[in-house]
Amino acid sequence: MKVFALLLLLVVVQDVNSEDSCTSSLNLKNKPLFDISSFHCVSVWDEQGYILRYLQTDRKVWSFVISAPNSNSFIGMGFSKDGKMVGSSAIVGWVSNDGSSTMKRYFLGGESSAEVVPDQGNLQLVNMTSSIIAQNSTIYMAFQLNTQVTPTNRLIYSLGPMGRLPSPVNYQLSQHRAHISTFFDYNSGESKSKSPYGNLRRSHGVLNMLSWGILIPIGVMVARYFRQYDPIWFYSHTTIQSLAFLLGFVGIVCGFVLEDRLSAHVDKHKALGIFILVLACLQVIAFLVRPGKESKVRKYWNWYHYTLGRILIILAAANIFYGIHLGGAGTAWNVGFAVTLVAFFSISIVLEIRLWMTK
């Protein structure tokens, strides 16, 4: 039971719901430097609460206001020819802890931070009209573009790492923690999004959550609370844990492939995943060389098997929450996994009480 109590302490909701929405009127204390009363409003990234307001305000001027929850991170809006970040130009803004705000143009020349160059790119901002406003835990980034034609339909949105704002020395951006590429219809306001390698992302997340976060705890509960059904409990335990190991192994392989394709910097998440896999391999080896029930070392083997399994569960749960955070999967994934852990915890309490009453 203590294990599940510890698991509950790991639940931290990463996403702060924005109070901004297209259904309510925008009432800002500090107004943008251009009139936005008649702007079109579209939710363009539901998972991160990004809302875009836009309008062609002059023959050669397009005006934009992008809003998002203020999570002490930079927010970015990129304009791409092909939907890819590399080669695109972006507007990025943030509000520092002291209340000061910054907005800059960037050219995304490559995948590394050094290749993301400030004050470069093909976006021409209208002078003296750009502003950033922070209000009600929401950040609003307003700007106008000088353009002869309608801006590109391939829009990219990004969210920076929490607490790592660009330095005022060189304004270099850190690796974003989430981004999305969309196709935007300026006439209808329809925004179609497609996360890069979305199917691979989901496979990685679902497989690891199902294996390490759900099946492994179920297998542990079977071994602890249903030993009276011998040998059914044993075969059920080994079957569940074997299935979890196979699914988890595939999930980790998906993670390696995803890291390579996205060139993502997820060293801590990766190291935890590898360590969890090593612990699982040690459990498999321990199962294959387990001593007989009458052996003098059997009790030490039991302690080893028990302790290693509990450590694996705790680390797996922590890494699942961390992976949800890194992937920008949103509150639904956090809540769904947290509810699952709460259910396991509640069931284990009932079964633990029953176990002690029958002793």
C-alpha positions as a Markdown table, in Angstrom:
| # | Residue | x | y | z |
|---|---|---|---|---|
| 1 | Met | 0.0 | 0.0 | 0.0 |
| 2 | Lys | 2.9 | 2.4 | 0.7 |
| 3 | Val | 3.9 | 1.9 | -2.9 |
| 4 | Phe | 0.7 | 3.3 | -4.2 |
| 5 | Ala | 0.8 | 6.2 | -1.7 |
| 6 | Leu | 4.2 | 7.2 | -3.1 |
| 7 | Leu | 2.8 | 6.9 | -6.6 |
| 8 | Leu | 0.1 | 9.4 | -5.8 |
| 9 | Leu | 2.7 | 11.9 | -4.7 |
| 10 | Leu | 4.2 | 11.9 | -8.1 |
| 11 | Val | 1.1 | 13.3 | -9.7 |
| 12 | Val | 1.7 | 16.8 | -10.8 |
| 13 | Val | -0.6 | 18.5 | -13.2 |
| 14 | Gln | 1.7 | 20.1 | -15.8 |
| 15 | Asp | -0.9 | 22.0 | -17.8 |
| 16 | Val | -2.6 | 25.1 | -16.6 |
| 17 | Asn | -6.0 | 25.7 | -18.3 |
| 18 | Ser | -6.2 | 29.0 | -20.1 |
| 19 | Glu | -9.0 | 31.3 | -19.1 |
| 20 | Asp | -9.0 | 32.6 | -22.7 |
| 21 | Ser | -11.5 | 31.2 | -25.1 |
| 22 | Cys | -13.2 | 32.1 | -28.4 |
| 23 | Thr | -16.6 | 31.9 | -26.7 |
| 24 | Ser | -15.9 | 34.8 | -24.4 |
| 25 | Ser | -15.1 | 38.4 | -25.2 |
| 26 | Leu | -11.5 | 39.4 | -24.8 |
| 27 | Asn | -11.2 | 42.0 | -22.2 |
| 28 | Leu | -7.5 | 43.0 | -21.7 |
| 29 | Lys | -6.4 | 45.7 | -19.3 |
| 30 | Asn | -3.4 | 46.5 | -21.5 |
| 31 | Lys | -4.7 | 46.6 | -25.0 |
| 32 | Pro | -2.6 | 45.5 | -28.0 |
| 33 | Leu | -1.3 | 48.3 | -30.2 |
| 34 | Phe | -3.9 | 47.7 | -32.9 |
| 35 | Asp | -7.7 | 47.1 | -32.8 |
| 36 | Ile | -8.6 | 43.4 | -32.5 |
| 37 | Ser | -12.4 | 43.8 | -31.9 |
| 38 | Ser | -13.4 | 42.2 | -35.2 |
| 39 | Phe | -10.7 | 39.5 | -35.4 |
| 40 | His | -11.6 | 35.9 | -36.2 |
| 41 | Cys | -10.9 | 33.5 | -33.3 |
| 42 | Val | -9.8 | 29.8 | -33.6 |
| 43 | Ser | -8.5 | 27.2 | -31.2 |
| 44 | Val | -5.4 | 25.9 | -32.9 |
| 45 | Trp | -3.8 | 23.7 | -30.3 |
| 46 | Asp | -6.3 | 22.3 | -27.8 |
| 47 | Glu | -3.7 | 20.2 | -25.9 |
| 48 | Gln | -1.8 | 23.4 | -24.9 |
| 49 | Gly | -4.6 | 25.9 | -24.9 |
| 50 | Tyr | -3.3 | 27.9 | -27.9 |
| 51 | Ile | -5.9 | 30.3 | -29.4 |
| 52 | Leu | -5.3 | 32.4 | -32.6 |
| 53 | Arg | -7.0 | 35.6 | -33.4 |
| 54 | Tyr | -6.3 | 37.0 | -36.9 |
| 55 | Leu | -7.5 | 39.4 | -39.6 |
| 56 | Gln | -6.2 | 41.1 | -42.7 |
| 57 | Thr | -6.3 | 44.6 | -41.4 |
| 58 | Asp | -4.9 | 46.3 | -44.5 |
| 59 | Arg | -4.2 | 45.4 | -48.1 |
| 60 | Lys | -0.7 | 44.4 | -47.2 |
| 61 | Val | -1.0 | 43.8 | -43.5 |
| 62 | Trp | -2.1 | 40.6 | -41.6 |
| 63 | Ser | -2.6 | 41.0 | -37.8 |
| 64 | Phe | -2.3 | 38.1 | -35.3 |
| 65 | Val | -2.8 | 37.6 | -31.6 |
| 66 | Ile | -1.7 | 34.2 | -30.3 |
| 67 | Ser | -2.6 | 33.3 | -26.7 |
| 68 | Ala | -1.6 | 30.5 | -24.4 |
| 69 | Pro | -1.4 | 29.6 | -20.7 |
| 70 | Asn | 1.5 | 31.4 | -19.1 |
| 71 | Ser | 3.7 | 28.5 | -17.8 |
| 72 | Asn | 7.0 | 30.5 | -17.5 |
| 73 | Ser | 7.9 | 29.2 | -21.0 |
| 74 | Phe | 8.3 | 30.9 | -24.4 |
| 75 | Ile | 5.6 | 30.5 | -26.9 |
| 76 | Gly | 6.2 | 30.5 | -30.7 |
| 77 | Met | 4.3 | 30.8 | -33.9 |
| 78 | Gly | 6.1 | 29.8 | -37.1 |
| 79 | Phe | 5.4 | 30.2 | -40.8 |
| 80 | Ser | 6.6 | 27.4 | -42.9 |
| 81 | Lys | 6.6 | 26.5 | -46.6 |
| 82 | Asp | 6.3 | 22.7 | -46.1 |
| 83 | Gly | 5.1 | 22.3 | -42.5 |
| 84 | Lys | 8.6 | 21.6 | -41.2 |
| 85 | Met | 10.4 | 23.7 | -38.6 |
| 86 | Val | 13.7 | 23.7 | -40.4 |
| 87 | Gly | 13.7 | 26.5 | -42.9 |
| 88 | Ser | 10.8 | 28.4 | -41.4 |
| 89 | Ser | 10.6 | 31.8 | -39.7 |
| 90 | Ala | 8.9 | 32.3 | -36.4 |
| 91 | Ile | 7.8 | 34.9 | -33.9 |
| 92 | Val | 8.6 | 33.9 | -30.3 |
| 93 | Gly | 7.7 | 35.7 | -27.1 |
| 94 | Trp | 7.9 | 35.3 | -23.3 |
| 95 | Val | 7.3 | 37.1 | -20.1 |
| 96 | Ser | 10.0 | 37.0 | -17.5 |
| 97 | Asn | 9.6 | 36.6 | -13.7 |
| 98 | Asp | 10.1 | 40.3 | -13.2 |
| 99 | Gly | 7.2 | 41.1 | -15.5 |
| 100 | Ser | 9.2 | 42.2 | -18.5 |
| 101 | Ser | 8.3 | 40.9 | -21.8 |
| 102 | Thr | 10.2 | 40.1 | -25.0 |
| 103 | Met | 9.3 | 39.2 | -28.6 |
| 104 | Lys | 11.7 | 38.4 | -31.3 |
| 105 | Arg | 11.9 | 37.0 | -34.9 |
| 106 | Tyr | 13.8 | 33.8 | -35.4 |
| 107 | Phe | 15.0 | 31.9 | -38.4 |
| 108 | Leu | 15.0 | 28.1 | -37.8 |
| 109 | Gly | 18.1 | 27.1 | -39.9 |
| 110 | Gly | 18.5 | 23.7 | -38.3 |
| 111 | Glu | 17.6 | 21.3 | -35.5 |
| 112 | Ser | 20.1 | 22.5 | -32.9 |
| 113 | Ser | 19.7 | 25.6 | -30.7 |
| 114 | Ala | 22.7 | 27.2 | -32.3 |
| 115 | Glu | 21.0 | 27.1 | -35.7 |
| 116 | Val | 18.0 | 29.0 | -34.5 |
| 117 | Val | 19.1 | 32.6 | -35.2 |
| 118 | Pro | 17.4 | 35.6 | -33.6 |
| 119 | Asp | 16.4 | 38.7 | -35.6 |
| 120 | Gln | 16.6 | 36.7 | -38.9 |
| 121 | Gly | 14.0 | 35.2 | -41.2 |
| 122 | Asn | 11.6 | 36.4 | -43.9 |
| 123 | Leu | 8.9 | 37.8 | -41.6 |
| 124 | Gln | 8.6 | 41.6 | -41.9 |
| 125 | Leu | 6.9 | 43.0 | -38.7 |
| 126 | Val | 5.0 | 46.3 | -38.8 |
| 127 | Asn | 7.0 | 48.7 | -36.7 |
| 128 | Met | 5.8 | 49.7 | -33.3 |
| 129 | Thr | 2.8 | 47.4 | -33.3 |
| 130 | Ser | 4.1 | 44.3 | -31.6 |
| 131 | Ser | 3.3 | 43.6 | -27.9 |
| 132 | Ile | 3.1 | 40.9 | -25.3 |
| 133 | Ile | 0.5 | 41.0 | -22.5 |
| 134 | Ala | 0.2 | 38.7 | -19.5 |
| 135 | Gln | -3.1 | 38.6 | -17.8 |
| 136 | Asn | -5.1 | 36.0 | -15.8 |
| 137 | Ser | -2.3 | 33.3 | -16.2 |
| 138 | Thr | -2.5 | 33.8 | -19.9 |
| 139 | Ile | 0.1 | 35.3 | -22.3 |
| 140 | Tyr | -1.0 | 37.2 | -25.4 |
| 141 | Met | 1.4 | 37.8 | -28.2 |
| 142 | Ala | 0.2 | 40.4 | -30.7 |
| 143 | Phe | 2.0 | 41.3 | -34.0 |
| 144 | Gln | 1.4 | 42.5 | -37.5 |
| 145 | Leu | 3.1 | 41.2 | -40.7 |
| 146 | Asn | 3.8 | 43.2 | -43.8 |
| 147 | Thr | 3.2 | 40.9 | -46.7 |
| 148 | Gln | 2.3 | 41.2 | -50.4 |
| 149 | Val | 0.3 | 37.9 | -50.3 |
| 150 | Thr | -1.7 | 35.8 | -47.8 |
| 151 | Pro | 0.7 | 34.3 | -45.3 |
| 152 | Thr | 1.6 | 30.6 | -45.7 |
| 153 | Asn | -1.1 | 28.1 | -44.6 |
| 154 | Arg | 1.5 | 25.9 | -42.9 |
| 155 | Leu | 1.7 | 27.3 | -39.4 |
| 156 | Ile | 3.7 | 25.8 | -36.5 |
| 157 | Tyr | 3.2 | 26.4 | -32.8 |
| 158 | Ser | 5.8 | 25.6 | -30.1 |
| 159 | Leu | 6.0 | 25.7 | -26.4 |
| 160 | Gly | 9.4 | 26.1 | -24.6 |
| 161 | Pro | 10.7 | 24.3 | -21.5 |
| 162 | Met | 9.3 | 25.5 | -18.2 |
| 163 | Gly | 11.6 | 27.9 | -16.4 |
| 164 | Arg | 14.2 | 28.2 | -19.2 |
| 165 | Leu | 13.6 | 31.5 | -20.9 |
| 166 | Pro | 16.1 | 32.9 | -23.4 |
| 167 | Ser | 19.0 | 34.8 | -22.0 |
| 168 | Pro | 19.0 | 38.6 | -22.8 |
| 169 | Val | 22.7 | 38.2 | -23.8 |
| 170 | Asn | 22.2 | 36.2 | -27.0 |
| 171 | Tyr | 18.4 | 35.3 | -26.9 |
| 172 | Gln | 19.2 | 31.7 | -27.8 |
| 173 | Leu | 16.2 | 29.4 | -27.5 |
| 174 | Ser | 16.3 | 26.1 | -25.6 |
| 175 | Gln | 14.8 | 23.0 | -27.2 |
| 176 | His | 11.0 | 23.2 | -27.1 |
| 177 | Arg | 9.1 | 20.7 | -25.0 |
| 178 | Ala | 6.2 | 20.5 | -27.5 |
| 179 | His | 5.3 | 21.6 | -30.9 |
| 180 | Ile | 2.7 | 21.0 | -33.6 |
| 181 | Ser | 2.4 | 21.6 | -37.3 |
| 182 | Thr | -0.9 | 22.7 | -38.8 |
| 183 | Phe | -2.6 | 23.6 | -42.1 |
| 184 | Phe | -4.6 | 26.7 | -41.6 |
| 185 | Asp | -7.4 | 28.0 | -43.9 |
| 186 | Tyr | -7.6 | 31.8 | -43.5 |
| 187 | Asn | -11.0 | 32.0 | -45.1 |
| 188 | Ser | -12.8 | 29.4 | -43.0 |
| 189 | Gly | -10.7 | 29.6 | -39.9 |
| 190 | Glu | -10.2 | 25.8 | -40.0 |
| 191 | Ser | -7.0 | 24.5 | -38.5 |
| 192 | Lys | -5.9 | 20.9 | -39.2 |
| 193 | Ser | -3.1 | 19.7 | -37.0 |
| 194 | Lys | -0.8 | 16.8 | -37.3 |
| 195 | Ser | 1.9 | 16.1 | -34.7 |
| 196 | Pro | 5.1 | 14.8 | -36.2 |
| 197 | Tyr | 5.2 | 11.0 | -36.0 |
| 198 | Gly | 1.9 | 11.1 | -34.1 |
| 199 | Asn | 1.3 | 7.3 | -34.4 |
| 200 | Leu | 4.7 | 6.5 | -33.2 |
| 201 | Arg | 4.3 | 8.9 | -30.3 |
| 202 | Arg | 1.0 | 7.3 | -29.3 |
| 203 | Ser | 2.4 | 3.8 | -29.6 |
| 204 | His | 5.4 | 4.7 | -27.4 |
| 205 | Gly | 3.1 | 6.3 | -24.8 |
| 206 | Val | 0.3 | 3.7 | -24.8 |
| 207 | Leu | 2.6 | 0.7 | -24.8 |
| 208 | Asn | 4.7 | 1.9 | -21.9 |
| 209 | Met | 1.7 | 3.1 | -19.9 |
| 210 | Leu | -0.1 | -0.2 | -20.4 |
| 211 | Ser | 2.9 | -2.4 | -19.6 |
| 212 | Trp | 5.0 | -0.7 | -16.9 |
| 213 | Gly | 2.2 | 1.4 | -15.4 |
| 214 | Ile | -0.8 | -0.9 | -15.5 |
| 215 | Leu | 0.0 | -4.6 | -16.2 |
| 216 | Ile | 3.0 | -4.8 | -13.9 |
| 217 | Pro | 1.0 | -3.5 | -10.8 |
| 218 | Ile | -1.8 | -5.8 | -11.6 |
| 219 | Gly | 0.6 | -8.7 | -11.7 |
| 220 | Val | 2.1 | -7.7 | -8.4 |
| 221 | Met | -1.4 | -7.5 | -6.8 |
| 222 | Val | -2.2 | -11.0 | -8.2 |
| 223 | Ala | 0.9 | -12.4 | -6.6 |
| 224 | Arg | 0.2 | -10.8 | -3.2 |
| 225 | Tyr | -3.5 | -11.2 | -2.7 |
| 226 | Phe | -4.6 | -14.3 | -4.6 |
| 227 | Arg | -2.1 | -17.0 | -3.4 |
| 228 | Gln | -4.9 | -19.1 | -2.0 |
| 229 | Tyr | -5.8 | -19.9 | -5.6 |
| 230 | Asp | -2.7 | -22.0 | -6.2 |
| 231 | Pro | -1.3 | -22.6 | -8.8 |
| 232 | Ile | -3.6 | -20.3 | -10.8 |
| 233 | Trp | -2.1 | -17.2 | -9.1 |
| 234 | Phe | 1.4 | -18.2 | -10.2 |
| 235 | Tyr | 0.6 | -18.8 | -13.8 |
| 236 | Ser | -1.5 | -15.6 | -13.9 |
| 237 | His | 1.3 | -13.6 | -12.3 |
| 238 | Thr | 3.9 | -15.0 | -14.8 |
| 239 | Thr | 1.7 | -14.5 | -17.8 |
| 240 | Ile | 0.8 | -10.9 | -16.9 |
| 241 | Gln | 4.4 | -9.9 | -16.2 |
| 242 | Ser | 5.7 | -11.6 | -19.3 |
| 243 | Leu | 3.1 | -9.8 | -21.5 |
| 244 | Ala | 4.0 | -6.5 | -19.7 |
| 245 | Phe | 7.7 | -7.1 | -20.3 |
| 246 | Leu | 7.2 | -7.8 | -24.1 |
| 247 | Leu | 4.9 | -4.8 | -24.5 |
| 248 | Gly | 7.3 | -2.6 | -22.5 |
| 249 | Phe | 10.2 | -3.7 | -24.5 |
| 250 | Val | 8.4 | -2.7 | -27.8 |
| 251 | Gly | 7.4 | 0.6 | -26.2 |
| 252 | Ile | 11.0 | 1.4 | -25.3 |
| 253 | Val | 12.2 | 0.5 | -28.8 |
| 254 | Cys | 9.5 | 2.9 | -30.2 |
| 255 | Gly | 11.0 | 5.5 | -27.9 |
| 256 | Phe | 14.5 | 5.0 | -29.3 |
| 257 | Val | 13.1 | 5.4 | -32.9 |
| 258 | Leu | 11.1 | 8.5 | -31.9 |
| 259 | Glu | 14.1 | 10.1 | -30.3 |
| 260 | Asp | 16.2 | 9.5 | -33.5 |
| 261 | Arg | 13.6 | 10.8 | -35.9 |
| 262 | Leu | 12.8 | 13.9 | -33.8 |
| 263 | Ser | 16.4 | 14.5 | -32.7 |
| 264 | Ala | 14.8 | 15.1 | -29.3 |
| 265 | His | 16.9 | 15.8 | -26.1 |
| 266 | Val | 15.3 | 13.6 | -23.5 |
| 267 | Asp | 18.3 | 12.2 | -21.7 |
| 268 | Lys | 16.7 | 11.9 | -18.3 |
| 269 | His | 13.6 | 10.2 | -19.7 |
| 270 | Lys | 15.7 | 7.9 | -21.8 |
| 271 | Ala | 18.0 | 7.0 | -18.9 |
| 272 | Leu | 15.1 | 6.2 | -16.6 |
| 273 | Gly | 13.5 | 4.0 | -19.3 |
| 274 | Ile | 16.8 | 2.1 | -19.8 |
| 275 | Phe | 17.2 | 1.6 | -16.1 |
| 276 | Ile | 13.6 | 0.3 | -15.8 |
| 277 | Leu | 14.2 | -2.1 | -18.6 |
| 278 | Val | 17.4 | -3.4 | -16.8 |
| 279 | Leu | 15.4 | -3.9 | -13.7 |
| 280 | Ala | 12.8 | -5.9 | -15.7 |
| 281 | Cys | 15.5 | -8.0 | -17.2 |
| 282 | Leu | 16.9 | -8.7 | -13.8 |
| 283 | Gln | 13.5 | -9.9 | -12.7 |
| 284 | Val | 13.3 | -12.2 | -15.7 |
| 285 | Ile | 16.7 | -13.7 | -14.8 |
| 286 | Ala | 15.7 | -14.0 | -11.2 |
| 287 | Phe | 12.6 | -15.9 | -12.2 |
| 288 | Leu | 14.6 | -18.4 | -14.3 |
| 289 | Val | 17.1 | -19.1 | -11.5 |
| 290 | Arg | 14.7 | -19.0 | -8.5 |
| 291 | Pro | 15.5 | -21.5 | -5.8 |
| 292 | Gly | 13.1 | -24.1 | -4.6 |
| 293 | Lys | 10.6 | -23.5 | -1.9 |
| 294 | Glu | 12.6 | -25.5 | 0.6 |
| 295 | Ser | 15.9 | -23.8 | -0.1 |
| 296 | Lys | 17.5 | -21.8 | 2.7 |
| 297 | Val | 18.1 | -18.9 | 0.3 |
| 298 | Arg | 14.5 | -18.7 | -0.9 |
| 299 | Lys | 13.5 | -16.0 | 1.6 |
| 300 | Tyr | 16.4 | -13.8 | 0.4 |
| 301 | Trp | 15.3 | -14.4 | -3.2 |
| 302 | Asn | 11.7 | -13.3 | -2.2 |
| 303 | Trp | 13.0 | -10.1 | -0.6 |
| 304 | Tyr | 15.1 | -9.4 | -3.7 |
| 305 | His | 12.1 | -10.1 | -6.1 |
| 306 | Tyr | 9.7 | -8.1 | -3.9 |
| 307 | Thr | 12.0 | -5.0 | -3.5 |
| 308 | Leu | 13.1 | -4.9 | -7.1 |
| 309 | Gly | 9.5 | -5.1 | -8.4 |
| 310 | Arg | 8.4 | -2.2 | -6.1 |
| 311 | Ile | 11.3 | 0.0 | -7.2 |
| 312 | Leu | 10.4 | -0.7 | -10.8 |
| 313 | Ile | 6.8 | 0.3 | -10.3 |
| 314 | Ile | 7.7 | 3.6 | -8.6 |
| 315 | Leu | 10.2 | 4.6 | -11.3 |
| 316 | Ala | 7.9 | 3.5 | -14.1 |
| 317 | Ala | 5.1 | 5.7 | -12.8 |
| 318 | Ala | 7.4 | 8.7 | -12.4 |
| 319 | Asn | 8.8 | 8.2 | -15.9 |
| 320 | Ile | 5.3 | 7.9 | -17.4 |
| 321 | Phe | 4.3 | 11.2 | -15.9 |
| 322 | Tyr | 7.6 | 12.7 | -17.0 |
| 323 | Gly | 7.0 | 11.4 | -20.5 |
| 324 | Ile | 3.5 | 12.9 | -20.6 |
| 325 | His | 5.1 | 16.2 | -19.7 |
| 326 | Leu | 7.8 | 16.0 | -22.3 |
| 327 | Gly | 5.4 | 15.0 | -25.0 |
| 328 | Gly | 3.0 | 17.8 | -24.2 |
| 329 | Ala | 0.2 | 15.2 | -24.2 |
| 330 | Gly | -2.0 | 17.4 | -22.1 |
| 331 | Thr | -4.1 | 17.1 | -18.9 |
| 332 | Ala | -6.2 | 14.1 | -20.1 |
| 333 | Trp | -3.3 | 11.7 | -20.1 |
| 334 | Asn | -2.2 | 12.9 | -16.7 |
| 335 | Val | -5.7 | 12.6 | -15.2 |
| 336 | Gly | -6.3 | 9.2 | -16.9 |
| 337 | Phe | -3.1 | 7.7 | -15.5 |
| 338 | Ala | -3.6 | 9.3 | -12.1 |
| 339 | Val | -7.2 | 7.9 | -11.9 |
| 340 | Thr | -5.8 | 4.4 | -12.7 |
| 341 | Leu | -3.3 | 4.7 | -9.9 |
| 342 | Val | -6.0 | 5.8 | -7.5 |
| 343 | Ala | -8.1 | 2.8 | -8.5 |
| 344 | Phe | -5.2 | 0.5 | -7.9 |
| 345 | Phe | -4.5 | 2.1 | -4.5 |
| 346 | Ser | -8.2 | 1.8 | -3.4 |
| 347 | Ile | -8.4 | -1.9 | -4.5 |
| 348 | Ser | -5.1 | -2.7 | -2.8 |
| 349 | Ile | -6.4 | -1.2 | 0.5 |
| 350 | Val | -9.5 | -3.4 | 0.4 |
| 351 | Leu | -7.5 | -6.5 | -0.5 |
| 352 | Glu | -4.8 | -5.8 | 2.1 |
| 353 | Ile | -7.5 | -5.5 | 4.8 |
| 354 | Arg | -9.0 | -8.8 | 3.7 |
| 355 | Leu | -5.6 | -10.4 | 3.7 |
| 356 | Trp | -4.9 | -9.4 | 7.2 |
| 357 | Met | -8.3 | -10.5 | 8.4 |
| 358 | Thr | -7.8 | -14.0 | 7.1 |
| 359 | Lys | -4.4 | -14.5 | 8.7 |
